[in-house]
């Protein structure tokens, strides 16, 4: 996505626009690529099942917040998701080897857990004699060798040492079994928490669909006649053939103690596929009870839309680190304006080099420590000021004495020897009354006490004493600081 975005990024740098706009462009491009991959997935569904199933999967996905939330996030999981969706399209079209190659590259370069999808898929195809063994093995091994070679060459250059990243991750999680160091969830968490939240109304329908197609397929295997619709047996076998690898994938991944939704969101489109297949069967039936169930599901979809809207609102406030960093830059605005020569647009500061702005710098550079929560909740290189006045550091496990060496902190607590510039609130759960979201202070923006009056003289306490407002900012003001300039 970065390579695809590079022409736009070059134009933005020439126009001296902020770094954060570069991040927006990259994410828009990545989101467009993921959407294109999902469109190809739906195209494959239309060929393997029906237009109704393909459209229903699309509409279900649009009502679900979490998968769309990850569509534009520059994570290895998102890159792997793109390849999974394209591979599924080829599998639906019975072009199995192209699907195998894509999944192999996704596993060797982006996410090693792809082997838990590819393994059951290939095994099932071999059992059903849809793929010859030796040809499949040749394609798989050669693809893996090429993918690992590319990963080792590129990533070793980035890390300045020889390594295969996904090999190290696989060893860490499975052989060393150290994933628990990042947190532990119960074995059933994906089934009882993550997947129901991610798929909302589609999840209970998908469970019923899985039970239905499993019973029909088993009855057909045992030669037992069912009183269902014509073609139910072949339909059930086809549904299981495409969804079973992802069900097995989630089951196997549940063994690892550390769990996150992004680890298994490749299975979400196939949960929606299960739900869509049962809905198609319900519509074809003449039973008033089944039609009533379909109407109930439509009510569930409306609830899913409301839940997604609430999740979207909560996610906006779930990144207090980014807002806190913006608040720090806003508070330092007069210092930046005084010490930075600003040719052209004011926001050119965000794209120039230190020597362009500090020909006669009268103040020292300032060190900013980024706390753990801030680093995980929105602080990125795109939000930093590259002009050189601020030096950012994310060193962990520092004592109060160590923190005293910094000029500014983005911390989860008030550190002795520092004064509060700003308190950044974040999402802290739900409540029953409107607007249904609870907030609490997540991050404090702190300035060292000996610098409070000389560098940031309009902290809340000092401003009340002096009664003089700071100059109006020359770049967008954080909304929580608007009152300072009134």
Coordinates of C-alpha atoms in Angstrom, one line a residue:
X1 CA 0.0 0.0 0.0
X2 CA 2.9 2.3 0.7
X3 CA 4.3 1.7 -2.8
X4 CA 0.9 2.3 -4.4
X5 CA 0.5 5.5 -2.4
X6 CA 4.0 6.8 -3.2
X7 CA 2.9 9.2 -6.1
X8 CA 0.3 10.8 -3.8
X9 CA 2.8 10.9 -0.9
X10 CA 5.4 12.6 -3.1
X11 CA 2.9 15.3 -4.1
X12 CA 1.9 15.8 -0.4
X13 CA 5.6 16.3 0.6
X14 CA 6.0 18.8 -2.3
X15 CA 3.0 20.7 -1.0
X16 CA 4.5 20.7 2.5
X17 CA 1.5 18.9 4.1
X18 CA 1.6 17.3 7.5
X19 CA 2.9 13.8 8.0
X20 CA -0.4 12.6 9.3
X21 CA -1.9 13.2 5.9
X22 CA 0.6 10.7 4.5
X23 CA -0.8 8.1 7.0
X24 CA -4.3 8.9 5.9
X25 CA -3.5 8.4 2.2
X26 CA -1.7 5.1 2.9
X27 CA -4.6 3.8 4.9
X28 CA -7.2 4.9 2.3
X29 CA -5.2 3.0 -0.4
X30 CA -4.8 0.0 1.8
X31 CA -8.5 0.0 2.6
X32 CA -9.3 0.2 -1.1
X33 CA -7.0 -2.8 -1.8
X34 CA -8.7 -4.8 0.9
X35 CA -12.1 -3.8 -0.4
X36 CA -11.1 -5.0 -3.9
X37 CA -10.0 -8.3 -2.4
X38 CA -13.3 -8.7 -0.6
X39 CA -15.1 -7.9 -3.9
X40 CA -13.2 -10.7 -5.5
X41 CA -14.2 -13.0 -2.6
X42 CA -17.9 -12.1 -3.3
X43 CA -17.4 -12.8 -7.0
X44 CA -16.1 -16.3 -6.1
X45 CA -19.1 -16.8 -3.8
X46 CA -21.5 -15.9 -6.6
X47 CA -19.9 -18.6 -8.8
X48 CA -19.8 -21.3 -6.1
X49 CA -23.2 -20.6 -4.5
X50 CA -25.5 -17.9 -5.7
X51 CA -25.9 -14.1 -6.1
X52 CA -28.1 -14.1 -3.0
X53 CA -25.4 -15.7 -0.9
X54 CA -22.7 -13.3 -2.2
X55 CA -24.9 -10.2 -1.6
X56 CA -25.9 -11.4 1.9
X57 CA -22.3 -11.9 2.9
X58 CA -21.6 -8.4 1.7
X59 CA -24.5 -6.8 3.6
X60 CA -23.6 -8.8 6.7
X61 CA -20.0 -7.6 6.6
X62 CA -21.2 -3.9 6.2
X63 CA -23.2 -4.2 9.5
X64 CA -20.2 -5.6 11.4
X65 CA -17.7 -3.1 12.8
X66 CA -14.6 -5.1 13.6
X67 CA -13.6 -6.5 10.2
X68 CA -14.2 -3.2 8.5
X69 CA -12.1 -1.5 11.2
X70 CA -9.2 -3.7 10.2
X71 CA -9.6 -3.2 6.5
X72 CA -7.2 -0.2 6.4
X73 CA -4.9 -0.9 9.4
X74 CA -1.3 -1.5 8.2
X75 CA -0.9 -4.7 10.1
X76 CA 0.6 -8.0 8.8
X77 CA -2.9 -9.5 9.6
X78 CA -4.5 -7.1 7.1
X79 CA -2.0 -8.0 4.4
X80 CA -2.6 -11.7 5.1
X81 CA -6.4 -11.1 5.0
X82 CA -6.1 -9.6 1.5
X83 CA -4.3 -12.8 0.3
X84 CA -6.8 -15.1 2.1
X85 CA -9.7 -13.4 0.3
X86 CA -8.0 -13.7 -3.1
X87 CA -7.1 -17.3 -2.4
X88 CA -10.7 -18.1 -1.4
X89 CA -11.8 -16.6 -4.7
X90 CA -9.6 -19.0 -6.6
X91 CA -10.6 -22.0 -4.4
X92 CA -14.3 -21.2 -5.1
X93 CA -13.4 -21.2 -8.8
X94 CA -11.7 -24.6 -8.3
X95 CA -8.3 -23.1 -9.3
X96 CA -6.8 -24.7 -6.2
X97 CA -3.1 -24.2 -6.9
X98 CA -3.3 -20.4 -7.2
X99 CA -5.1 -20.4 -3.8
X100 CA -2.4 -22.7 -2.3
X101 CA 0.4 -20.4 -3.6
X102 CA -1.3 -17.2 -2.2
X103 CA -1.8 -18.8 1.3
X104 CA 1.7 -20.1 1.3
X105 CA 3.1 -16.6 0.6
X106 CA 0.8 -15.1 3.2
X107 CA 2.0 -17.6 5.8
X108 CA 5.7 -17.3 5.1
X109 CA 5.8 -13.5 4.8
X110 CA 3.0 -12.0 6.8
X111 CA 1.4 -14.5 9.3
X112 CA 2.6 -17.9 10.1
X113 CA -0.8 -19.1 11.3
X114 CA -1.8 -19.4 7.7
X115 CA -0.5 -22.9 8.0
X116 CA -3.5 -23.7 10.2
X117 CA -5.8 -22.7 7.3
X118 CA -3.7 -24.2 4.5
X119 CA -3.1 -27.5 6.2
X120 CA -6.7 -28.5 6.7
X121 CA -7.7 -27.1 3.3
X122 CA -5.0 -29.2 1.4
X123 CA -5.7 -32.3 3.5
X124 CA -9.5 -32.1 2.8
X125 CA -8.8 -31.6 -1.0
X126 CA -6.5 -34.6 -1.0
X127 CA -9.0 -36.8 0.8
X128 CA -11.7 -35.7 -1.6
X129 CA -9.3 -36.2 -4.5
X130 CA -9.7 -32.7 -5.7
X131 CA -5.9 -32.2 -5.9
X132 CA -3.2 -34.7 -6.8
X133 CA -0.7 -35.3 -4.0
X134 CA 2.7 -34.9 -5.8
X135 CA 1.7 -31.9 -7.8
X136 CA 0.3 -30.2 -4.7
X137 CA 3.4 -31.0 -2.7
X138 CA 5.7 -29.7 -5.5
X139 CA 3.7 -26.4 -5.7
X140 CA 3.6 -26.0 -2.0
X141 CA 7.3 -26.6 -1.3
X142 CA 8.5 -24.5 -4.2
X143 CA 6.2 -21.6 -3.2
X144 CA 7.4 -21.8 0.4
X145 CA 11.1 -21.8 -0.6
X146 CA 10.5 -18.7 -2.8
X147 CA 8.4 -16.9 -0.1
X148 CA 10.9 -17.6 2.7
X149 CA 13.8 -16.4 0.5
X150 CA 12.0 -13.1 -0.2
X151 CA 11.2 -12.6 3.5
X152 CA 14.7 -13.4 4.7
X153 CA 16.4 -11.1 2.1
X154 CA 14.0 -8.1 2.7
X155 CA 13.6 -8.4 6.4
X156 CA 17.3 -9.1 7.1
X157 CA 18.1 -5.9 5.3
X158 CA 15.6 -4.0 7.5
X159 CA 16.8 -5.6 10.8
X160 CA 20.5 -5.6 9.9
X161 CA 20.8 -9.3 10.9
X162 CA 19.8 -12.6 9.2
X163 CA 16.3 -13.6 10.2
X164 CA 13.0 -15.0 9.0
X165 CA 10.4 -13.1 11.1
X166 CA 7.5 -15.5 10.8
X167 CA 9.8 -18.4 11.6
X168 CA 10.8 -16.6 14.8
X169 CA 7.2 -15.8 15.7
X170 CA 6.2 -19.5 15.0
X171 CA 9.0 -20.7 17.2
X172 CA 8.1 -18.2 20.0
X173 CA 4.4 -19.1 20.1
X174 CA 4.6 -22.9 19.5
X175 CA 8.0 -24.4 20.4
X176 CA 8.8 -22.0 23.3
X177 CA 5.1 -21.6 24.0
X178 CA 5.7 -18.1 25.3
X179 CA 2.6 -16.3 23.9
X180 CA 1.2 -16.3 27.4
X181 CA 3.7 -13.5 28.2
X182 CA 1.4 -11.1 26.3
X183 CA -1.7 -12.1 28.3
X184 CA -3.9 -15.2 28.7
X185 CA -7.5 -15.8 27.8
X186 CA -9.6 -18.9 28.3
X187 CA -9.6 -21.6 25.6
X188 CA -13.2 -20.7 24.6
X189 CA -12.6 -17.0 24.3
X190 CA -12.8 -16.9 20.5
X191 CA -16.1 -18.9 20.5
X192 CA -17.8 -17.2 23.4
X193 CA -16.5 -13.6 23.2
X194 CA -14.5 -12.5 20.1
X195 CA -16.5 -14.1 17.3
X196 CA -20.0 -13.2 18.7
X197 CA -18.9 -9.5 19.1
X198 CA -17.3 -9.4 15.7
X199 CA -20.2 -11.0 13.8
X200 CA -23.1 -9.9 16.0
X201 CA -26.4 -11.2 14.5
X202 CA -24.7 -13.5 12.0
X203 CA -23.1 -15.6 14.7
X204 CA -26.1 -17.5 16.1
X205 CA -27.4 -18.0 12.5
X206 CA -24.0 -19.4 11.5
X207 CA -24.0 -21.8 14.5
X208 CA -27.5 -23.1 13.4
X209 CA -26.3 -23.3 9.8
X210 CA -23.3 -25.3 10.8
X211 CA -25.5 -27.7 12.8
X212 CA -27.9 -28.0 9.8
X213 CA -25.3 -28.7 7.1
X214 CA -23.4 -31.1 9.4
X215 CA -26.6 -33.1 10.1
X216 CA -27.6 -33.1 6.4
X217 CA -24.1 -34.2 5.3
X218 CA -23.9 -36.9 7.9
X219 CA -27.4 -38.2 7.0
X220 CA -26.3 -38.3 3.4
X221 CA -23.1 -40.2 4.2
X222 CA -25.1 -42.8 6.2
X223 CA -27.7 -43.1 3.5
X224 CA -30.5 -41.6 5.6
X225 CA -33.2 -39.7 3.7
X226 CA -34.2 -36.3 5.0
X227 CA -37.3 -34.4 4.3
X228 CA -35.5 -31.2 3.3
X229 CA -35.3 -29.4 0.0
X230 CA -34.0 -30.9 -3.1
X231 CA -30.2 -30.8 -3.4
X232 CA -29.7 -30.3 0.3
X233 CA -27.0 -33.0 0.6
X234 CA -24.8 -31.6 -2.1
X235 CA -25.4 -28.0 -0.8
X236 CA -24.4 -29.1 2.7
X237 CA -21.2 -30.8 1.5
X238 CA -20.2 -27.8 -0.5
X239 CA -20.7 -25.4 2.5
X240 CA -18.7 -27.7 4.7
X241 CA -15.9 -28.1 2.1
X242 CA -15.3 -24.3 2.1
X243 CA -15.9 -23.5 5.7
X244 CA -14.4 -26.5 7.6
X245 CA -10.7 -25.3 7.2
X246 CA -11.6 -22.0 8.9
X247 CA -13.5 -23.7 11.7
X248 CA -10.6 -26.0 12.3
X249 CA -8.3 -23.0 12.2
X250 CA -10.1 -21.2 15.0
X251 CA -10.3 -24.4 17.0
X252 CA -6.5 -25.0 16.7
X253 CA -5.7 -21.4 17.4
X254 CA -7.7 -21.6 20.6
X255 CA -5.0 -23.8 22.0
X256 CA -2.6 -20.9 22.3
X257 CA -3.1 -19.0 25.6
X258 CA -2.7 -15.5 24.1
X259 CA -5.7 -14.5 22.0
X260 CA -6.7 -11.4 20.0
X261 CA -9.5 -10.9 17.5
X262 CA -7.1 -10.0 14.7
X263 CA -5.5 -13.4 14.9
X264 CA -8.7 -15.1 13.6
X265 CA -10.6 -12.4 11.7
X266 CA -9.8 -14.4 8.4
X267 CA -12.6 -16.6 9.6
X268 CA -15.2 -13.8 9.8
X269 CA -16.2 -13.9 6.1
X270 CA -16.8 -17.6 6.4
X271 CA -18.9 -17.2 9.5
X272 CA -21.0 -14.8 7.4
X273 CA -21.0 -17.4 4.6
X274 CA -22.5 -20.0 6.9
X275 CA -25.2 -17.5 8.0
X276 CA -26.0 -16.5 4.4
X277 CA -26.4 -20.1 3.3
X278 CA -29.0 -20.9 6.0
X279 CA -30.8 -17.6 5.2
X280 CA -31.1 -18.7 1.5
X281 CA -32.6 -22.0 2.6
X282 CA -35.0 -20.2 4.9
X283 CA -36.2 -18.0 2.1
X284 CA -36.8 -21.0 -0.2
X285 CA -38.9 -22.7 2.4
X286 CA -42.7 -22.4 2.6
X287 CA -42.9 -22.7 6.3
X288 CA -44.3 -19.8 8.2
X289 CA -42.1 -20.6 11.2
X290 CA -39.0 -20.4 9.1
X291 CA -40.1 -17.2 7.5
X292 CA -40.7 -15.8 11.0
X293 CA -37.1 -16.8 11.9
X294 CA -35.9 -14.9 8.9
X295 CA -37.9 -11.8 9.9
X296 CA -36.3 -12.1 13.4
X297 CA -32.9 -12.2 11.9
X298 CA -33.7 -8.9 10.0
X299 CA -34.4 -7.4 13.4
X300 CA -31.1 -8.7 14.6
X301 CA -29.4 -7.0 11.6
X302 CA -30.9 -3.6 12.7
X303 CA -29.5 -4.2 16.2
X304 CA -26.1 -5.0 14.6
X305 CA -26.1 -1.7 12.8
X306 CA -26.7 0.1 16.1
X307 CA -24.0 -1.9 17.9
X308 CA -21.6 -1.1 15.1
X309 CA -22.4 2.6 15.4
X310 CA -21.7 2.5 19.1
X311 CA -18.5 0.6 18.5
X312 CA -17.4 3.3 16.0
X313 CA -18.0 6.0 18.6
X314 CA -16.1 4.0 21.3
X315 CA -13.2 3.4 18.9
X316 CA -12.8 7.1 18.3
X317 CA -12.1 7.6 22.0
X318 CA -10.0 4.5 22.3
X319 CA -6.7 6.2 21.1
X320 CA -5.9 8.7 23.9
X321 CA -2.2 8.5 23.1
X322 CA -2.6 10.2 19.7
X323 CA -4.8 12.9 21.2
X324 CA -2.4 13.5 24.1
X325 CA 0.5 13.9 21.7
X326 CA -1.5 16.4 19.7
X327 CA -2.3 18.3 22.9
X328 CA 1.4 18.5 23.8
X329 CA 2.2 20.0 20.4
X330 CA -0.6 22.5 20.8
X331 CA 0.6 23.5 24.2
X332 CA 4.1 24.0 22.8
X333 CA 2.9 26.0 19.8
X334 CA 4.3 29.4 20.8
X335 CA 7.7 27.8 21.5
X336 CA 7.7 26.2 18.1
X337 CA 6.6 29.4 16.4
X338 CA 9.3 31.5 18.1
X339 CA 12.1 29.0 17.3
X340 CA 11.1 27.8 13.9
X341 CA 11.4 29.9 10.8
X342 CA 8.3 29.0 8.8
X343 CA 8.5 29.7 5.1
X344 CA 5.4 28.9 3.1
X345 CA 2.4 27.2 4.8
X346 CA 2.7 27.0 8.6
X347 CA 2.3 23.3 8.6
X348 CA 5.5 23.0 6.5
X349 CA 7.1 22.4 9.9
X350 CA 6.0 18.9 9.7
X351 CA 7.9 18.0 6.6
X352 CA 11.1 20.0 6.8
X353 CA 14.5 19.1 8.3
X354 CA 16.0 20.6 11.5
X355 CA 18.6 22.7 9.7
X356 CA 15.8 24.4 7.8
X357 CA 14.2 25.7 10.9
X358 CA 16.9 26.2 13.6
X359 CA 19.6 28.5 12.1
X360 CA 19.8 30.3 15.5
X361 CA 18.1 28.1 18.0
X362 CA 17.9 29.8 21.4
X363 CA 16.3 26.9 23.3
X364 CA 17.6 23.3 23.8
X365 CA 15.9 20.3 22.3
X366 CA 13.3 18.8 24.5
X367 CA 13.0 15.1 25.4
X368 CA 9.5 13.6 25.4
X369 CA 8.9 10.2 27.0
X370 CA 6.0 8.2 25.5
X371 CA 4.5 5.9 28.1
X372 CA 3.4 2.3 27.4
X373 CA -0.4 3.1 27.1
X374 CA 0.3 6.2 24.9
X375 CA 2.5 4.1 22.6
X376 CA -0.3 1.5 22.2
X377 CA -3.1 4.0 21.7
X378 CA -2.4 6.3 18.8
X379 CA 1.2 7.6 19.1
X380 CA 3.1 7.0 15.9
X381 CA 5.9 8.4 13.9
X382 CA 3.3 10.1 11.7
X383 CA 2.2 12.2 14.6
X384 CA 5.6 13.4 15.6
X385 CA 7.1 16.7 14.7
X386 CA 10.2 16.0 12.6
X387 CA 11.7 19.5 12.8
X388 CA 14.0 18.4 15.6
X389 CA 12.8 20.5 18.5
X390 CA 11.3 17.4 20.2
X391 CA 13.1 14.1 20.7
X392 CA 10.7 11.2 21.3
X393 CA 11.6 8.1 23.4
X394 CA 9.6 5.0 24.2
X395 CA 12.0 3.3 26.6
X396 CA 10.0 1.0 29.0
X397 CA 10.4 0.2 32.7
X398 CA 11.8 3.5 33.8
X399 CA 11.8 4.7 37.5
X400 CA 10.7 8.1 38.6
X401 CA 14.4 9.1 38.8
X402 CA 14.9 8.0 35.2
X403 CA 11.8 9.9 34.1
X404 CA 13.2 13.1 35.7
X405 CA 15.7 13.3 32.8
X406 CA 12.9 14.0 30.4
X407 CA 11.2 17.4 29.8
X408 CA 7.7 16.1 28.9
X409 CA 5.9 12.9 29.7
X410 CA 2.9 11.1 28.3
X411 CA 2.1 9.0 31.3
X412 CA -0.7 7.0 32.9
X413 CA -0.1 8.7 36.3
X414 CA 1.2 12.0 37.7
X415 CA 4.9 11.6 38.2
X416 CA 6.6 13.5 41.1
X417 CA 8.4 16.6 39.9
X418 CA 6.1 17.2 37.0
X419 CA 3.1 19.4 36.4
X420 CA -0.1 18.5 34.4
X421 CA -0.5 20.3 31.1
X422 CA -3.5 18.3 29.9
X423 CA -5.6 15.3 30.9
X424 CA -6.7 13.1 28.1
X425 CA -9.8 11.0 28.6
X426 CA -10.5 7.7 26.9
X427 CA -13.2 5.1 26.5
X428 CA -13.8 3.3 29.8
X429 CA -16.9 1.0 29.1
X430 CA -20.6 1.4 28.5
X431 CA -23.4 2.9 30.6
X432 CA -27.2 2.7 30.4
X433 CA -27.9 6.4 29.8
X434 CA -27.2 8.4 26.7
X435 CA -24.5 8.7 25.2
X436 CA -23.9 5.2 26.6
X437 CA -20.1 5.6 26.7
X438 CA -18.1 6.1 29.9
X439 CA -14.9 8.0 30.0
X440 CA -12.0 8.3 32.4
X441 CA -8.6 10.0 32.4
X442 CA -6.2 7.7 30.6
X443 CA -3.1 9.8 29.9
X444 CA -1.5 12.8 31.6
X445 CA 0.5 15.2 29.5
X446 CA 3.2 16.4 32.0
X447 CA 5.9 19.0 32.0
X448 CA 8.9 19.0 34.3
X449 CA 8.3 21.5 37.1
X450 CA 11.4 23.6 36.5
X451 CA 10.2 24.2 32.9
X452 CA 6.5 24.8 33.5
X453 CA 6.6 28.6 33.6
X454 CA 9.4 29.2 31.0
X455 CA 8.3 26.7 28.3
X456 CA 4.6 26.2 29.0
X457 CA 3.5 29.2 31.1
X458 CA -0.2 28.6 30.4
X459 CA -0.7 25.4 32.3
X460 CA -4.1 25.4 34.0
X461 CA -2.7 26.6 37.4
X462 CA -0.4 29.3 36.0
X463 CA -3.0 30.6 33.6
X464 CA -5.5 31.1 36.5
X465 CA -2.8 33.2 38.3
X466 CA -1.6 35.3 35.4
X467 CA -5.0 35.7 33.6
X468 CA -3.3 36.1 30.2
X469 CA -4.0 33.7 27.3
X470 CA -1.2 32.4 25.0
X471 CA -1.1 33.4 21.3
X472 CA -3.6 31.8 19.0
X473 CA -2.1 28.7 17.4
X474 CA -0.8 28.6 13.9
X475 CA -2.0 25.1 13.3
X476 CA -5.2 23.2 14.3
X477 CA -6.0 23.3 18.0
X478 CA -6.9 20.1 19.9
X479 CA -10.6 20.5 20.7
X480 CA -10.0 20.0 24.5
X481 CA -7.6 23.0 24.6
X482 CA -9.9 25.5 22.8
X483 CA -10.9 27.1 26.1
X484 CA -7.3 28.2 26.7
X485 CA -7.4 30.6 23.8
X486 CA -10.8 32.2 24.5

